[in-house]
Short mmCIF file of C-alpha atoms and ligand atoms in Angstrom, two decimals:
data_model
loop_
_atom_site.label_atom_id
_atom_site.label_comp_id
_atom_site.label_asym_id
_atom_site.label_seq_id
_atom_site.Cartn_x
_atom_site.Cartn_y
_atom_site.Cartn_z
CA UNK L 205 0.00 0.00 0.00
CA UNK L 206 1.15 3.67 -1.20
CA UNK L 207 2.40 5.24 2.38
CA UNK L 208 0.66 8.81 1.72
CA UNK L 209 -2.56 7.02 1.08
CA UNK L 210 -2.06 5.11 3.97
CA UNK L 211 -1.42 8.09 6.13
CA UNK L 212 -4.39 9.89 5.20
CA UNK L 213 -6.92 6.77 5.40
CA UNK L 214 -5.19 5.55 9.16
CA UNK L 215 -5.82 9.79 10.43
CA UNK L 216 -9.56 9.03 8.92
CA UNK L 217 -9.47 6.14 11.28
CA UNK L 218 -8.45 7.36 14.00
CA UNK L 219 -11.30 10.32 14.06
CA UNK L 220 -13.47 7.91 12.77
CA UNK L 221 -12.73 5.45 15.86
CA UNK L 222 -12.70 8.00 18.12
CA UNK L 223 -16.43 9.62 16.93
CA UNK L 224 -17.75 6.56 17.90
CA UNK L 225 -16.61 6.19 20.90
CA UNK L 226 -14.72 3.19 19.90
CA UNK L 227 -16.87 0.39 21.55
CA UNK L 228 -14.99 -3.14 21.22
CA UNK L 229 -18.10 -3.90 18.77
CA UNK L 230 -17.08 -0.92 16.70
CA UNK L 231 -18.42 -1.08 13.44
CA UNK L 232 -15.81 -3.95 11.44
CA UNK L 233 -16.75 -5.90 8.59
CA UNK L 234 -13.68 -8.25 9.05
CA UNK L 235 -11.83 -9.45 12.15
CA UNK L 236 -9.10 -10.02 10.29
CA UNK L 237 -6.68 -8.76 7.60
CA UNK L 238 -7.70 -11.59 4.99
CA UNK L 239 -5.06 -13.35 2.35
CA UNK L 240 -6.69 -11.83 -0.79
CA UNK L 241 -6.46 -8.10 0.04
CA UNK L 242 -2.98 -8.57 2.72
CA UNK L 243 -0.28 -10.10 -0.27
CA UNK L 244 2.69 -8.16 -0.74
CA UNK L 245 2.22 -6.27 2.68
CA UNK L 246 4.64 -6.43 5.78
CA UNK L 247 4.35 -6.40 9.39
CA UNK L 248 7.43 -5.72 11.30
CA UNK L 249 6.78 -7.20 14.81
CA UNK L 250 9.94 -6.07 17.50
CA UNK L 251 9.78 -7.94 20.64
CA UNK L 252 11.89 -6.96 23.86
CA UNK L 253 13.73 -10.83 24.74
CA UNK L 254 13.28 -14.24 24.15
CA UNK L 255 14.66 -14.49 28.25
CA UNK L 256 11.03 -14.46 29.64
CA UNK L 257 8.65 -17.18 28.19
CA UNK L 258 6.24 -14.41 27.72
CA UNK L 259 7.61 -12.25 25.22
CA UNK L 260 8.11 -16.18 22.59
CA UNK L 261 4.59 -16.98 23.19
CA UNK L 262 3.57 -12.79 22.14
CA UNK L 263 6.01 -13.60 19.04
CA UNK L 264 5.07 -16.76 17.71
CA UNK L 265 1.27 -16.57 18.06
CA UNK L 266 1.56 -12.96 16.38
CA UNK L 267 3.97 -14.48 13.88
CA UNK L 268 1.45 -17.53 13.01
CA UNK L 269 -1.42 -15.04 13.33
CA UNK L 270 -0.34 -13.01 10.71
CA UNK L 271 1.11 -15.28 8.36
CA UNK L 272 -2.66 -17.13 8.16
CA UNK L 273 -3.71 -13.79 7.61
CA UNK L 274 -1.41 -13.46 4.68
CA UNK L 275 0.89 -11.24 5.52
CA UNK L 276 4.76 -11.58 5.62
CA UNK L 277 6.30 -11.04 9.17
CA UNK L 278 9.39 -9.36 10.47
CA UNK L 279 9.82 -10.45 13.87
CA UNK L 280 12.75 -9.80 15.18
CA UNK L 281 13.71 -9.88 19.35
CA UNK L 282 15.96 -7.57 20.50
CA UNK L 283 17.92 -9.37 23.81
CA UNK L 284 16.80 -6.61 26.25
CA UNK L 285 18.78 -4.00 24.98
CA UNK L 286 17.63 -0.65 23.51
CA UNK L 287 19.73 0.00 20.84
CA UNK L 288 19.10 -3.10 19.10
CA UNK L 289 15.72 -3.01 18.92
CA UNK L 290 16.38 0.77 17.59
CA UNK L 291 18.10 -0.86 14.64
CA UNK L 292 15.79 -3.24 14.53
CA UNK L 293 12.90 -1.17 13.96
CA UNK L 294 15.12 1.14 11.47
CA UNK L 295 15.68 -2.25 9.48
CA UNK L 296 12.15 -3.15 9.66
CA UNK L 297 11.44 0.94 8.03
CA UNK L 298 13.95 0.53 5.62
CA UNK L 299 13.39 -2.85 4.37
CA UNK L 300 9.54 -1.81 4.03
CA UNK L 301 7.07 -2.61 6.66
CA UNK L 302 3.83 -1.56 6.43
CA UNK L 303 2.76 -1.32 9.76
CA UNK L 304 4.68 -1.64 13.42
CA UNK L 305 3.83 -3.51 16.63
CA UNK L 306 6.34 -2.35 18.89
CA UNK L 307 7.07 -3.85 22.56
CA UNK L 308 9.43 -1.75 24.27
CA UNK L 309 12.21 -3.01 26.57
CA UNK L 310 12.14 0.51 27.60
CA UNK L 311 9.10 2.60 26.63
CA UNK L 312 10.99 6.44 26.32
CA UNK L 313 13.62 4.97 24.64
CA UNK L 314 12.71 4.20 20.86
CA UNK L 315 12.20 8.01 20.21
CA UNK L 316 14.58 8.29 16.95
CA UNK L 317 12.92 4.92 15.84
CA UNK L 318 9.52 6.24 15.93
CA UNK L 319 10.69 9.53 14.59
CA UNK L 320 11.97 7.61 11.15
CA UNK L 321 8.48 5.61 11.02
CA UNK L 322 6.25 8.10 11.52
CA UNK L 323 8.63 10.50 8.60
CA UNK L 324 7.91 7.00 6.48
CA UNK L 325 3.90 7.23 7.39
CA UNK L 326 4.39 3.73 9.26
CA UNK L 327 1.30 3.41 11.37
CA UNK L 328 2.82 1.82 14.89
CA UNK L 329 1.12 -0.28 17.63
CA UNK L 330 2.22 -0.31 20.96
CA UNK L 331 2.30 -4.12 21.82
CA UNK L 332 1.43 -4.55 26.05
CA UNK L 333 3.48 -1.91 27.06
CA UNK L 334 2.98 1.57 25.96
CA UNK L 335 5.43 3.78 23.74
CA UNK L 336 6.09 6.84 25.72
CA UNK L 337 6.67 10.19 24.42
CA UNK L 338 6.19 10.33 21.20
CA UNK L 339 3.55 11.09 18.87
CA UNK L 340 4.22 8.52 16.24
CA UNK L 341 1.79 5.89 18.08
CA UNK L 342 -0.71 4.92 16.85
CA UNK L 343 -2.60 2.49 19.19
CA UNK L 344 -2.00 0.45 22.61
CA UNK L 345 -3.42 -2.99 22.97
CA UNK L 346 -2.74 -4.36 26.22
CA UNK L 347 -4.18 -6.31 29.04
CA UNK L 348 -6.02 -4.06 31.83
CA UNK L 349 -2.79 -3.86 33.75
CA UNK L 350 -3.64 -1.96 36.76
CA UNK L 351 -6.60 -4.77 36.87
CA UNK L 352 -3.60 -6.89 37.01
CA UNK L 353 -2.74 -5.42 40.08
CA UNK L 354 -5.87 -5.01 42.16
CA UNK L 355 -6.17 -9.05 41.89
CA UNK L 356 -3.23 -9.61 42.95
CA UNK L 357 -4.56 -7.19 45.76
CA UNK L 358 -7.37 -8.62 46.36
CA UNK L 359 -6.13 -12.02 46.81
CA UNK L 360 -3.77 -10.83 49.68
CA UNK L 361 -6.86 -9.42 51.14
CA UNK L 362 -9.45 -12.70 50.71
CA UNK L 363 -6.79 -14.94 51.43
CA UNK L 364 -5.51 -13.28 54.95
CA UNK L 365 -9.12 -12.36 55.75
CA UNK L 366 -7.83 -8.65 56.34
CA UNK L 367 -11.18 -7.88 57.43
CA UNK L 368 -11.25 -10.17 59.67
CA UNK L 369 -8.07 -11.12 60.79
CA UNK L 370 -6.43 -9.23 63.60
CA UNK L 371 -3.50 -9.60 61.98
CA UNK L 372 -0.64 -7.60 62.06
CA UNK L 373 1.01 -9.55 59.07
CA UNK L 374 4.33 -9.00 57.66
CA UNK L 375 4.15 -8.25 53.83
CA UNK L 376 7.17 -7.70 51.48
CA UNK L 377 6.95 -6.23 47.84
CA UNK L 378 8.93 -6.38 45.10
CA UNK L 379 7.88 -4.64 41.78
CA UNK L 380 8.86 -4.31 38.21
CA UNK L 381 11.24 -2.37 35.63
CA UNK L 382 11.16 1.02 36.12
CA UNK L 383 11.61 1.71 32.29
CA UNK L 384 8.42 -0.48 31.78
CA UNK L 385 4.89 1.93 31.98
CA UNK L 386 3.13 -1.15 33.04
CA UNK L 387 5.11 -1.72 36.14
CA UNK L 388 3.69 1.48 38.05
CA UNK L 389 0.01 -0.04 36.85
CA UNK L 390 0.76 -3.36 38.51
CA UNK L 391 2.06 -1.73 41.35
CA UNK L 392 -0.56 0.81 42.06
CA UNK L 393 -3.58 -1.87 41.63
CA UNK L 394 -2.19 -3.78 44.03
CA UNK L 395 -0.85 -1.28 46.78
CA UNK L 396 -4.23 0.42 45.80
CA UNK L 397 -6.42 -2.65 47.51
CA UNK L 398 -3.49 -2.88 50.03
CA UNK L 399 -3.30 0.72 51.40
CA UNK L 400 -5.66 0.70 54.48
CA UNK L 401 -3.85 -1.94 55.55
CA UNK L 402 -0.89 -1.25 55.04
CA UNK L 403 -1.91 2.39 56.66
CA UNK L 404 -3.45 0.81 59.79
CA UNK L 405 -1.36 -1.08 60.52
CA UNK L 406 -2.54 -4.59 60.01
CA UNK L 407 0.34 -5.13 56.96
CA UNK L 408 3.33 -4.43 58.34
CA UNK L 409 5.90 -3.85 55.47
CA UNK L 410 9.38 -5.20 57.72
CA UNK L 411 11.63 -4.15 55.24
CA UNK L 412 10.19 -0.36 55.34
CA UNK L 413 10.81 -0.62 51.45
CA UNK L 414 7.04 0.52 50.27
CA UNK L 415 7.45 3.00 47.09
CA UNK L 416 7.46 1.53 43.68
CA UNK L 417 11.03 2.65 43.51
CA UNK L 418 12.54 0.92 46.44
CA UNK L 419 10.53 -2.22 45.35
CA UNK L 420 11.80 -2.12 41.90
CA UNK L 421 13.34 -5.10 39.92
CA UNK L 422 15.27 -3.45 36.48
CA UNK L 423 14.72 -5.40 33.49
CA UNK L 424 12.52 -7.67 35.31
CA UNK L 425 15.56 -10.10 36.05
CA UNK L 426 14.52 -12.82 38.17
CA UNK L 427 18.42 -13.07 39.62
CA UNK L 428 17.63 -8.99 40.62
CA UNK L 429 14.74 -10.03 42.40
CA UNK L 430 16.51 -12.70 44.23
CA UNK L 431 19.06 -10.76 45.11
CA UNK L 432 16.61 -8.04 46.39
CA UNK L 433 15.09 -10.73 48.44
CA UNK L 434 18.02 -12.32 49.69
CA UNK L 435 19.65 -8.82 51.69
CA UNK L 436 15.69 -8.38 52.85
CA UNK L 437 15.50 -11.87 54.18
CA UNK L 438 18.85 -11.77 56.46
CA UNK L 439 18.38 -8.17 57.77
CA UNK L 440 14.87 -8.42 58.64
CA UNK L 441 14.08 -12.15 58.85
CA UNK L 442 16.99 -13.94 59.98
CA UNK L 443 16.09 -14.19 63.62
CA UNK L 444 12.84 -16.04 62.81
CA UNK L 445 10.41 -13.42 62.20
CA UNK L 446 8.20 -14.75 59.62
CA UNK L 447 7.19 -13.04 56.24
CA UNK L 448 3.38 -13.65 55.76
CA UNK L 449 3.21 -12.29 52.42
CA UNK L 450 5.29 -11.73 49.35
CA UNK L 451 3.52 -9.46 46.92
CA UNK L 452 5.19 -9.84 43.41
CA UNK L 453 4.45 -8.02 39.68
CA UNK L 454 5.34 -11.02 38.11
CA UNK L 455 6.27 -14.52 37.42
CA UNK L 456 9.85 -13.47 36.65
CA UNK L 457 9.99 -11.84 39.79
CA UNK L 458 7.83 -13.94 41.92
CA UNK L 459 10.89 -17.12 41.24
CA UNK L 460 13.67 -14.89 42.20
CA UNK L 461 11.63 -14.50 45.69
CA UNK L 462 11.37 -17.71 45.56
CA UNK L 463 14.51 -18.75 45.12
CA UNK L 464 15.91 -16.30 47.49
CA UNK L 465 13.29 -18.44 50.12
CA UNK L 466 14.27 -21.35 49.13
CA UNK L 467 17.96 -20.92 50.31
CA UNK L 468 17.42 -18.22 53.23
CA UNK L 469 14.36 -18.66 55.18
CA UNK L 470 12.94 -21.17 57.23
CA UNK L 471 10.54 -19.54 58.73
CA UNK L 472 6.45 -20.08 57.33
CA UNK L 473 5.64 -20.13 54.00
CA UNK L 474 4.30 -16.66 52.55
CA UNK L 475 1.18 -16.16 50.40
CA UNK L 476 3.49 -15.48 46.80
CA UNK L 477 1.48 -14.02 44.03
CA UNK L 478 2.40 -13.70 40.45
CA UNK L 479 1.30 -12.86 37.14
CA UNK L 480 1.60 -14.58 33.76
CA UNK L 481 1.68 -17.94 34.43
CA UNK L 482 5.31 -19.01 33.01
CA UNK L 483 5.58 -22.70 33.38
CA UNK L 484 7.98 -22.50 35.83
CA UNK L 485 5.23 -20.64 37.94
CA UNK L 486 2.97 -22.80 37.27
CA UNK L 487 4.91 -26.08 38.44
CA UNK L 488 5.51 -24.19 41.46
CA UNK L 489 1.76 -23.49 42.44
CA UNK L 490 1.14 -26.50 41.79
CA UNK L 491 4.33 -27.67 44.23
CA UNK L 492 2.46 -24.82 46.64
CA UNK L 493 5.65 -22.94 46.29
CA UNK L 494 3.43 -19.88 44.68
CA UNK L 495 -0.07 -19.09 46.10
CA UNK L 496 -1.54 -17.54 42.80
CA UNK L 497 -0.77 -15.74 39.18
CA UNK L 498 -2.66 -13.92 36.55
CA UNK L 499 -3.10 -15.00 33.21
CA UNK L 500 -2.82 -12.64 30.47
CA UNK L 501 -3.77 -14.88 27.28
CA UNK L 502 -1.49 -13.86 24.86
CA UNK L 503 -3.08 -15.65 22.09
CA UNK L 504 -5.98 -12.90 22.62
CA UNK L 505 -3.71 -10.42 22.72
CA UNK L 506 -1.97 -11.74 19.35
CA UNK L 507 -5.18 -12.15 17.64
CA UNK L 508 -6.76 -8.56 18.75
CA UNK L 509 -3.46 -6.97 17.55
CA UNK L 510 -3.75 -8.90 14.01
CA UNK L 511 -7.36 -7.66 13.75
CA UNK L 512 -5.89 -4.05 14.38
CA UNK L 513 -3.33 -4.62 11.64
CA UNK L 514 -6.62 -5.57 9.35
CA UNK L 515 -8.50 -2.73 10.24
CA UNK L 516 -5.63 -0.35 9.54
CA UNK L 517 -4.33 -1.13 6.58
CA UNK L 518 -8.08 -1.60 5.44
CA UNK L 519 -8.77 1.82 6.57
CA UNK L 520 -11.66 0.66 8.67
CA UNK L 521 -12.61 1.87 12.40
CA UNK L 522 -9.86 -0.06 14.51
CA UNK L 523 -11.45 -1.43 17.64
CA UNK L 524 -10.56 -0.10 20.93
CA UNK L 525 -12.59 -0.39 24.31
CA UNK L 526 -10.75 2.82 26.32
CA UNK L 527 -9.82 6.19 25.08
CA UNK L 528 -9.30 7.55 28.60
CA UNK L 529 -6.62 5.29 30.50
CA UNK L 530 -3.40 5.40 28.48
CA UNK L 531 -1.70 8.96 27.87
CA UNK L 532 1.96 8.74 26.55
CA UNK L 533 3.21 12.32 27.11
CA UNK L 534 1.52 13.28 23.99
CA UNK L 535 -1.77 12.51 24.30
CA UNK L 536 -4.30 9.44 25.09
CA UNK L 537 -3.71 6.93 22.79
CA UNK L 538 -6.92 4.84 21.61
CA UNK L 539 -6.12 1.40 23.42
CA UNK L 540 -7.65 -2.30 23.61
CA UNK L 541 -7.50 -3.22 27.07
CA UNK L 542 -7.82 -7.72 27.26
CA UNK L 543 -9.23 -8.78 30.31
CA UNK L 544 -6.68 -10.70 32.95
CA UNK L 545 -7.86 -13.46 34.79
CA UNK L 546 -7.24 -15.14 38.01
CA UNK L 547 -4.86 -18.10 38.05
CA UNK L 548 -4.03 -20.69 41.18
CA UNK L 549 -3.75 -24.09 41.35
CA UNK L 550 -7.63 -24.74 41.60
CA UNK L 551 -7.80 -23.50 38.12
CA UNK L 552 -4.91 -23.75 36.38
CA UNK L 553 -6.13 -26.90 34.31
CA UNK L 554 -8.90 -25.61 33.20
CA UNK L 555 -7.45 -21.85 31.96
CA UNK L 556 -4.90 -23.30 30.61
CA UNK L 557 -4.31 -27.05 30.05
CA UNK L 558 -8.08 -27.64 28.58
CA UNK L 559 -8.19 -24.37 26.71
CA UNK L 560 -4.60 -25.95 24.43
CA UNK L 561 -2.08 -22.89 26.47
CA UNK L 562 -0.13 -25.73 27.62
CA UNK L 563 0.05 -29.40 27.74
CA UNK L 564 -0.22 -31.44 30.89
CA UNK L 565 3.64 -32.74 29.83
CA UNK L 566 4.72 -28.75 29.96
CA UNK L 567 4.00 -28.28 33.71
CA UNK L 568 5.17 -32.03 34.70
C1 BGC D 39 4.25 -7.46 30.95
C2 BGC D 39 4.19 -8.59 31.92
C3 BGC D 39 5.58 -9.22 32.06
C4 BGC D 39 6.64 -8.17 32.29
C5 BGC D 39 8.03 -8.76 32.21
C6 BGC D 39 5.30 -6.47 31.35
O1 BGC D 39 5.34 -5.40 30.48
O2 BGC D 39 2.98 -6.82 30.86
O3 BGC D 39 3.27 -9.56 31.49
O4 BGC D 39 5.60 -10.10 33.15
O5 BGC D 39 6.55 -7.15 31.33
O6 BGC D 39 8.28 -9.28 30.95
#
């Protein structure tokens, strides 16, 4: 497709998505960019690291997704660090992409890249974690991430009876990459649901380490985490005060806690929660070594981003369900928000052995 035409028919879009008030239902003829009318055109897909399961799961069903659809794929993943993806996504411009679905290792850092697609009229999507700062975006589809948080909240709360309870209980946190926009959603849902606790006194955060910042875990590392959770463990815990709670962002994070527990505590078990459901995670709910997770589908994800693709290059109204949430420095950008759902080992089989996510041989 010509690029200038492009341009013009993806800013009719966008008015035309926003005008009606861009319902998940709005107004598409096709779910899906179909072979006939998607030969000859490219999708570059840049993904942040093949080191969390995540991020190969987000690749290959978006891969497969769009080659059924007809179009060719560039996927290319960029081993955590910025300036390859930059040249990544420069390659993908120069060698012709069409369109862009972009997840950032670091959101504010892909500036120049954006700069050169949106000179080239490349339409980009944000892929799960929003592109900050810069105007070349296009769309955001996500999963509701500060949703994300308030059930891993929420669990804390059901499962200690903090109602209830008279408590106090000792609660540790450790949250995500700072560079990641999704992090501070994860970690305001949950400290959100936590707060009155937390404030009264019934949580009692040992440690003393309760910002986002002091709880943070750069690049996500599950060795960082461990680490983290290793110095907390012997200067707060070593003389047998027990830790009744371990709230992590993640499944990355949640096994460095783990491991860290696993070699320096022996004092009660803590509630552990997670998010993602990385096989690893999974085997150890299932071992009770992690009390929940949340599962973010990513074949939904995948298959709402290919429909976006579709309904761009098409020129059709792209679907998005929130134009309120997601503002990148320059604006809100229209976003599809999936829904997250609830994960523990009463579950787990039926999210995501019966539904074909995994096979009962992944998590032995
Ligand atoms: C994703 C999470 C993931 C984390 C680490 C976040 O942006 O939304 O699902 O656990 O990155 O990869």
């Amino acid at each position: 497709m010509k690029k200038k035409l492009l341009s013009a028919v993806l800013s009719v879009a966008v008015v035309a998505s926003l005008l009606v008030g861009c319902g998940s239902d709005a107004g598409t003829t096709s779910s899906e960019g179909e072979g006939a009318s998607a030969g000859g055109t490219k999708v570059g897909v840049s993904m942040p690291t093949k080191d969390l399961q995540r991020w190969n799961q987000d690749g290959s069903n978006m891969e497969a997704e769009l080659k059924a659809a007809g179009y060719e794929v560039d996927l290319q993943y960029a081993s955590n660090d910025v300036q390859t993806q930059v040249s990544q996504i420069e390659n993908m411009i120069s060698s012709g992409a069409d369109v862009l679905v972009i997840a950032a290792i670091e959101g504010s850092s892909l500036g120049e890249a954006l700069d050169m697609a949106k000179d080239a009229n490349i339409p980009v999507i944000a892929y799960d974690r929003l592109l900050m700062n810069s105007d070349a975006v296009s769309y955001y589809a996500t999963f509701d991430n500060y949703m994300v948080g308030t059930v891993q909240g929420q669990y804390v709360v059901d499962t200690l009876d903090l109602e209830n309870a008279a408590g106090p209980f000792n609660l540790e946190i450790t949250s995500g990459d700072p560079g990641d926009n999704n992090a501070g959603y994860f970690f305001n849902g949950a400290y959100d649901v936590l707060k009155p606790y937390i404030e009264s006194g019934k949580l009692n955060v040992v440690s003393g380490q309760k910002t986002f910042d002091e709880c943070a875990t750069p690049t996500w590392a599950t060795e960082k985490a461990q680490e983290r959770a290793e110095n907390i463990l012997s200067s707060n815990y070593s003389d047998g005060t027990n830790v009744d709670v371990w709230l992590c962002s993640n499944d990355s994070t949640a096994l460095g806690v783990e491991n860290a527990l696993a070699a320096n505590y022996n004092g009660t078990y803590p509630i552990i929660t997670g998010q993602d459901c990385d096989i690893e995670n999974v085997k150890n709910m299932i071992a009770g070594k992690q009390s929940m997770s949340v599962f973010k589908d990513t074949r939904t994800l995948a298959s709402q981003v290919v429909k976006m693709v579709g309904q761009i290059l098409k020129g059709e109204t792209v679907d998005v369900n929130d134009t309120t949430t997601y503002d990148n420095g320059t604006g809100v950008i229209p976003s599809y928000l999936c829904q997250p759902v609830f994960a523990d080992v009463n579950n787990y089989k039926e999210l995501l052995i019966d539904s074909g996510y995994y096979t009962e041989d992944q998590l032995k």
